PDB file of C-alpha atoms in Angstrom:
ATOM      1  CA  MET A   1     -23.556  45.835  45.672  1.00 57.00           C
ATOM      2  CA  THR A   2     -23.492  42.407  43.995  1.00 69.00           C
ATOM      3  CA  ASP A   3     -23.149  39.102  45.844  1.00 66.00           C
ATOM      4  CA  LEU A   4     -19.547  38.915  44.645  1.00 73.00           C
ATOM      5  CA  ASP A   5     -18.822  42.419  45.982  1.00 76.00           C
ATOM      6  CA  HIS A   6     -20.360  41.485  49.331  1.00 73.00           C
ATOM      7  CA  LEU A   7     -18.305  38.287  49.433  1.00 79.00           C
ATOM      8  CA  THR A   8     -15.086  40.160  48.605  1.00 83.00           C
ATOM      9  CA  GLN A   9     -15.723  42.828  51.276  1.00 83.00           C
ATOM     10  CA  SER A  10     -16.660  40.238  53.928  1.00 83.00           C
ATOM     11  CA  LEU A  11     -13.539  38.179  53.231  1.00 88.00           C
ATOM     12  CA  ALA A  12     -11.350  41.288  53.375  1.00 89.00           C
ATOM     13  CA  ARG A  13     -12.758  42.489  56.693  1.00 88.00           C
ATOM     14  CA  ASN A  14     -12.991  39.100  58.406  1.00 89.00           C
ATOM     15  CA  LEU A  15      -9.684  37.648  57.190  1.00 92.00           C
ATOM     16  CA  LYS A  16      -7.817  40.605  58.655  1.00 90.00           C
ATOM     17  CA  ARG A  17      -9.864  40.439  61.876  1.00 87.00           C
ATOM     18  CA  TRP A  18      -9.251  36.708  62.439  1.00 89.00           C
ATOM     19  CA  ARG A  19      -5.586  36.916  61.420  1.00 91.00           C
ATOM     20  CA  ASN A  20      -5.045  39.678  64.001  1.00 86.00           C
ATOM     21  CA  GLU A  21      -7.122  37.876  66.644  1.00 84.00           C
ATOM     22  CA  ARG A  22      -4.979  34.750  66.190  1.00 87.00           C
ATOM     23  CA  GLY A  23      -1.803  36.836  66.339  1.00 88.00           C
ATOM     24  CA  PHE A  24      -0.626  35.750  62.885  1.00 92.00           C
ATOM     25  CA  THR A  25       1.584  37.958  60.768  1.00 93.00           C
ATOM     26  CA  LEU A  26       0.993  37.972  57.024  1.00 94.00           C
ATOM     27  CA  ASP A  27       4.011  35.683  56.616  1.00 94.00           C
ATOM     28  CA  GLY A  28       2.855  33.422  59.444  1.00 94.00           C
ATOM     29  CA  LEU A  29      -0.617  32.937  57.968  1.00 95.00           C
ATOM     30  CA  ALA A  30       0.856  32.468  54.490  1.00 95.00           C
ATOM     31  CA  ALA A  31       3.123  29.673  55.729  1.00 95.00           C
ATOM     32  CA  ARG A  32       0.381  28.037  57.793  1.00 94.00           C
ATOM     33  CA  ALA A  33      -2.185  28.136  54.956  1.00 94.00           C
ATOM     34  CA  GLY A  34       0.112  27.473  52.006  1.00 95.00           C
ATOM     35  CA  VAL A  35      -1.143  30.684  50.373  1.00 95.00           C
ATOM     36  CA  SER A  36       1.167  33.444  49.173  1.00 95.00           C
ATOM     37  CA  ARG A  37       1.623  36.578  51.281  1.00 94.00           C
ATOM     38  CA  GLY A  38       0.696  38.631  48.214  1.00 94.00           C
ATOM     39  CA  MET A  39      -2.613  36.785  47.844  1.00 95.00           C
ATOM     40  CA  ILE A  40      -3.472  37.420  51.499  1.00 95.00           C
ATOM     41  CA  ILE A  41      -2.710  41.128  51.054  1.00 93.00           C
ATOM     42  CA  GLN A  42      -4.930  41.276  47.953  1.00 93.00           C
ATOM     43  CA  ILE A  43      -7.772  39.532  49.802  1.00 93.00           C
ATOM     44  CA  GLU A  44      -7.464  41.787  52.866  1.00 93.00           C
ATOM     45  CA  GLN A  45      -7.549  44.845  50.602  1.00 91.00           C
ATOM     46  CA  ALA A  46     -10.641  43.474  48.766  1.00 88.00           C
ATOM     47  CA  ARG A  47      -8.747  43.536  45.460  1.00 90.00           C
ATOM     48  CA  THR A  48      -9.442  39.908  44.558  1.00 88.00           C
ATOM     49  CA  ASN A  49     -12.003  37.184  44.996  1.00 84.00           C
ATOM     50  CA  PRO A  50     -10.012  34.051  45.893  1.00 87.00           C
ATOM     51  CA  SER A  51     -10.838  30.535  44.743  1.00 86.00           C
ATOM     52  CA  VAL A  52     -12.826  28.220  46.999  1.00 84.00           C
ATOM     53  CA  GLY A  53      -9.621  26.238  47.604  1.00 88.00           C
ATOM     54  CA  THR A  54      -7.737  29.322  48.787  1.00 92.00           C
ATOM     55  CA  THR A  55     -10.638  30.353  51.027  1.00 90.00           C
ATOM     56  CA  VAL A  56     -10.781  26.855  52.560  1.00 88.00           C
ATOM     57  CA  LYS A  57      -7.007  26.869  53.188  1.00 92.00           C
ATOM     58  CA  LEU A  58      -7.231  30.243  54.943  1.00 94.00           C
ATOM     59  CA  ALA A  59     -10.256  29.220  57.036  1.00 91.00           C
ATOM     60  CA  ASP A  60      -8.513  25.961  58.020  1.00 90.00           C
ATOM     61  CA  ALA A  61      -5.305  27.796  58.948  1.00 92.00           C
ATOM     62  CA  LEU A  62      -7.272  30.235  61.099  1.00 91.00           C
ATOM     63  CA  GLY A  63      -9.357  27.453  62.639  1.00 87.00           C
ATOM     64  CA  VAL A  64     -12.653  29.054  61.583  1.00 87.00           C
ATOM     65  CA  SER A  65     -15.431  28.080  59.208  1.00 82.00           C
ATOM     66  CA  ILE A  66     -15.876  29.658  55.813  1.00 82.00           C
ATOM     67  CA  THR A  67     -19.135  31.167  57.074  1.00 79.00           C
ATOM     68  CA  THR A  68     -17.139  32.992  59.743  1.00 81.00           C
ATOM     69  CA  LEU A  69     -15.057  34.590  56.983  1.00 82.00           C
ATOM     70  CA  LEU A  70     -18.283  35.596  55.211  1.00 77.00           C
ATOM     71  CA  ASP A  71     -19.815  37.661  58.061  1.00 69.00           C
ATOM     72  CA  TYR A  72     -21.486  34.899  60.064  1.00 46.00           C
ATOM     73  CA  ASP A  73     -19.511  35.747  63.163  1.00 43.00           C
ATOM     74  CA  GLN A  74     -22.437  36.142  65.578  1.00 46.00           C
ATOM     75  CA  GLU A  75     -24.062  32.879  66.614  1.00 44.00           C
ATOM     76  CA  PRO A  76     -27.528  33.271  68.178  1.00 45.00           C
ATOM     77  CA  LYS A  77     -29.244  30.198  69.665  1.00 52.00           C
ATOM     78  CA  VAL A  78     -31.130  29.737  66.413  1.00 51.00           C
ATOM     79  CA  ARG A  79     -29.986  31.319  63.183  1.00 59.00           C
ATOM     80  CA  LEU A  80     -32.140  30.951  60.105  1.00 60.00           C
ATOM     81  CA  VAL A  81     -30.438  31.200  56.735  1.00 66.00           C
ATOM     82  CA  PRO A  82     -33.004  31.931  54.012  1.00 66.00           C
ATOM     83  CA  GLN A  83     -32.231  30.484  50.595  1.00 74.00           C
ATOM     84  CA  GLU A  84     -31.357  33.921  49.212  1.00 76.00           C
ATOM     85  CA  GLN A  85     -28.647  34.337  51.893  1.00 74.00           C
ATOM     86  CA  ALA A  86     -26.912  31.038  51.132  1.00 76.00           C
ATOM     87  CA  VAL A  87     -23.577  31.751  49.455  1.00 79.00           C
ATOM     88  CA  ARG A  88     -22.783  30.213  46.054  1.00 82.00           C
ATOM     89  CA  MET A  89     -19.058  29.574  46.275  1.00 82.00           C
ATOM     90  CA  TRP A  90     -18.405  27.864  42.939  1.00 84.00           C
ATOM     91  CA  SER A  91     -20.279  27.329  39.693  1.00 89.00           C
ATOM     92  CA  THR A  92     -19.670  26.440  36.051  1.00 92.00           C
ATOM     93  CA  GLU A  93     -21.414  27.443  32.839  1.00 93.00           C
ATOM     94  CA  ALA A  94     -22.729  23.867  32.511  1.00 95.00           C
ATOM     95  CA  GLY A  95     -24.630  24.218  35.809  1.00 93.00           C
ATOM     96  CA  SER A  96     -22.394  22.594  38.435  1.00 94.00           C
ATOM     97  CA  SER A  97     -22.264  24.482  41.726  1.00 90.00           C
ATOM     98  CA  THR A  98     -21.611  24.429  45.454  1.00 86.00           C
ATOM     99  CA  VAL A  99     -23.671  26.446  47.908  1.00 83.00           C
ATOM    100  CA  LEU A 100     -22.681  27.028  51.515  1.00 79.00           C
ATOM    101  CA  LEU A 101     -26.055  26.592  53.223  1.00 77.00           C
ATOM    102  CA  ALA A 102     -25.059  27.267  56.846  1.00 71.00           C
ATOM    103  CA  GLY A 103     -22.200  26.937  59.274  1.00 69.00           C
ATOM    104  CA  THR A 104     -21.259  27.354  62.898  1.00 66.00           C
ATOM    105  CA  GLN A 105     -18.105  27.866  64.906  1.00 63.00           C
ATOM    106  CA  ILE A 106     -18.921  25.737  67.962  1.00 62.00           C
ATOM    107  CA  PRO A 107     -16.985  23.620  69.012  1.00 66.00           C
ATOM    108  CA  GLY A 108     -15.004  23.877  65.782  1.00 71.00           C
ATOM    109  CA  PRO A 109     -16.034  24.947  62.294  1.00 80.00           C
ATOM    110  CA  LEU A 110     -18.996  22.933  61.019  1.00 83.00           C
ATOM    111  CA  GLU A 111     -20.385  23.637  57.528  1.00 87.00           C
ATOM    112  CA  LEU A 112     -23.424  22.408  55.581  1.00 88.00           C
ATOM    113  CA  TRP A 113     -23.091  22.405  51.782  1.00 92.00           C
ATOM    114  CA  SER A 114     -25.354  21.730  48.823  1.00 94.00           C
ATOM    115  CA  TRP A 115     -23.607  20.416  45.706  1.00 95.00           C
ATOM    116  CA  ARG A 116     -24.688  19.964  42.097  1.00 96.00           C
ATOM    117  CA  LEU A 117     -22.294  18.422  39.579  1.00 97.00           C
ATOM    118  CA  MET A 118     -23.213  18.226  35.919  1.00 97.00           C
ATOM    119  CA  PRO A 119     -22.148  15.223  33.794  1.00 97.00           C
ATOM    120  CA  GLY A 120     -18.403  15.213  33.111  1.00 97.00           C
ATOM    121  CA  GLU A 121     -17.594  17.824  35.762  1.00 97.00           C
ATOM    122  CA  GLY A 122     -15.841  17.622  39.105  1.00 96.00           C
ATOM    123  CA  SER A 123     -14.023  19.498  41.822  1.00 94.00           C
ATOM    124  CA  ASP A 124     -10.678  18.728  43.487  1.00 94.00           C
ATOM    125  CA  SER A 125      -9.942  19.531  47.127  1.00 91.00           C
ATOM    126  CA  ASP A 126      -6.584  19.891  48.820  1.00 89.00           C
ATOM    127  CA  PRO A 127      -6.142  18.058  52.127  1.00 91.00           C
ATOM    128  CA  HIS A 128      -7.793  19.790  55.076  1.00 89.00           C
ATOM    129  CA  ARG A 129      -6.293  20.054  58.552  1.00 86.00           C
ATOM    130  CA  PRO A 130      -5.804  16.691  60.363  1.00 87.00           C
ATOM    131  CA  GLY A 131      -8.972  15.676  62.167  1.00 86.00           C
ATOM    132  CA  THR A 132     -11.283  17.140  59.512  1.00 88.00           C
ATOM    133  CA  PHE A 133     -14.182  14.874  58.517  1.00 88.00           C
ATOM    134  CA  GLU A 134     -16.687  15.129  55.698  1.00 90.00           C
ATOM    135  CA  LEU A 135     -20.081  13.454  55.564  1.00 89.00           C
ATOM    136  CA  LEU A 136     -22.125  13.443  52.391  1.00 90.00           C
ATOM    137  CA  HIS A 137     -25.445  12.138  51.143  1.00 91.00           C
ATOM    138  CA  VAL A 138     -26.151  11.743  47.414  1.00 94.00           C
ATOM    139  CA  THR A 139     -29.766  12.578  46.523  1.00 95.00           C
ATOM    140  CA  ALA A 140     -29.558  12.271  42.717  1.00 97.00           C
ATOM    141  CA  GLY A 141     -27.219  10.621  40.214  1.00 97.00           C
ATOM    142  CA  GLU A 142     -24.050   8.727  41.117  1.00 96.00           C
ATOM    143  CA  LEU A 143     -21.080  10.534  42.636  1.00 96.00           C
ATOM    144  CA  THR A 144     -17.516   9.357  42.153  1.00 97.00           C
ATOM    145  CA  LEU A 145     -15.710  10.264  45.363  1.00 95.00           C
ATOM    146  CA  VAL A 146     -11.924  10.074  45.138  1.00 95.00           C
ATOM    147  CA  VAL A 147     -10.060   9.859  48.456  1.00 93.00           C
ATOM    148  CA  ASP A 148      -6.291   9.465  48.480  1.00 89.00           C
ATOM    149  CA  GLY A 149      -6.352   8.324  44.839  1.00 91.00           C
ATOM    150  CA  GLU A 150      -9.049   5.637  45.266  1.00 92.00           C
ATOM    151  CA  ASP A 151     -12.459   5.929  43.537  1.00 94.00           C
ATOM    152  CA  TYR A 152     -15.698   5.228  45.405  1.00 94.00           C
ATOM    153  CA  LYS A 153     -19.017   5.086  43.508  1.00 94.00           C
ATOM    154  CA  ILE A 154     -21.835   6.552  45.615  1.00 93.00           C
ATOM    155  CA  PRO A 155     -25.331   6.185  44.098  1.00 93.00           C
ATOM    156  CA  ALA A 156     -28.401   8.239  45.042  1.00 93.00           C
ATOM    157  CA  GLY A 157     -29.680   7.353  48.489  1.00 90.00           C
ATOM    158  CA  THR A 158     -26.212   6.440  49.782  1.00 90.00           C
ATOM    159  CA  SER A 159     -24.144   8.337  52.353  1.00 89.00           C
ATOM    160  CA  ALA A 160     -20.403   8.371  53.040  1.00 90.00           C
ATOM    161  CA  THR A 161     -18.109   9.655  55.756  1.00 87.00           C
ATOM    162  CA  TYR A 162     -14.337  10.035  55.508  1.00 89.00           C
ATOM    163  CA  GLU A 163     -11.308  11.804  56.880  1.00 88.00           C
ATOM    164  CA  ALA A 164     -10.599  14.780  54.647  1.00 91.00           C
ATOM    165  CA  ASP A 165      -6.964  15.366  55.617  1.00 90.00           C
ATOM    166  CA  THR A 166      -5.790  13.821  52.352  1.00 91.00           C
ATOM    167  CA  ALA A 167      -6.347  14.936  48.756  1.00 92.00           C
ATOM    168  CA  HIS A 168      -9.916  14.238  47.659  1.00 95.00           C
ATOM    169  CA  ALA A 169     -12.211  15.025  44.736  1.00 96.00           C
ATOM    170  CA  TYR A 170     -15.823  14.822  43.635  1.00 97.00           C
ATOM    171  CA  ARG A 171     -16.702  13.798  40.055  1.00 97.00           C
ATOM    172  CA  ASN A 172     -19.777  13.106  37.988  1.00 98.00           C
ATOM    173  CA  ASP A 173     -18.791  10.353  35.550  1.00 98.00           C
ATOM    174  CA  GLY A 174     -22.432   9.620  34.700  1.00 97.00           C
ATOM    175  CA  GLY A 175     -24.977  11.040  32.297  1.00 97.00           C
ATOM    176  CA  GLU A 176     -27.283  12.830  34.753  1.00 97.00           C
ATOM    177  CA  PRO A 177     -26.668  15.597  37.321  1.00 97.00           C
ATOM    178  CA  VAL A 178     -25.361  14.575  40.748  1.00 98.00           C
ATOM    179  CA  GLU A 179     -26.918  16.327  43.727  1.00 97.00           C
ATOM    180  CA  MET A 180     -25.625  15.895  47.259  1.00 96.00           C
ATOM    181  CA  THR A 181     -25.573  17.479  50.676  1.00 95.00           C
ATOM    182  CA  MET A 182     -22.289  17.559  52.570  1.00 94.00           C
ATOM    183  CA  VAL A 183     -21.191  18.437  56.106  1.00 92.00           C
ATOM    184  CA  VAL A 184     -17.570  19.455  56.801  1.00 91.00           C
ATOM    185  CA  ALA A 185     -16.384  19.248  60.430  1.00 88.00           C
ATOM    186  CA  VAL A 186     -13.048  20.931  61.161  1.00 85.00           C
ATOM    187  CA  PRO A 187     -11.382  20.562  64.591  1.00 83.00           C
ATOM    188  CA  PRO A 188     -10.917  23.775  66.600  1.00 75.00           C
ATOM    189  CA  ALA A 189      -7.596  25.615  66.197  1.00 69.00           C
ATOM    190  CA  ARG A 190      -5.023  24.721  68.806  1.00 63.00           C
TER     191      ARG A 190
END
């Protein structure tokens, strides 16, 4: 089984589990997440591998972390995540990528990401649930962070924190790769 197959199976199993645990119908989750009912059915039947944006919307609507949707539903006191178990969620032929390094569900979803953006590339993010914060630290290059339509230049060695309940994006407008680490903190579901 490939990593993609494992990801598809985990999403199918866990999406259905968390939807049922929260008492959401297919239509209810679709409305809450802004994702079509048909897409949710395809995901739950392991017939599609959704985009990162769709996965984030579903996790936010369920009030769980992405790692919870990818099988990390048992939280021991210490959980080690070897490099080979980190999940690459997005990549391009040029070499840009995001890797979900680790996450936890307590007290609300908390995720640790590793990002690499090649020159001229970027990634847009829909608004997350109100109360969601992102913290990032650029380790190489200069990131252009766009929050609510305003650009912020973040050079290597600089960190930023911001509310992520508005449209935001990450771009590399420079000539060298941008590398950063990011934490996403989502409030618990009400």
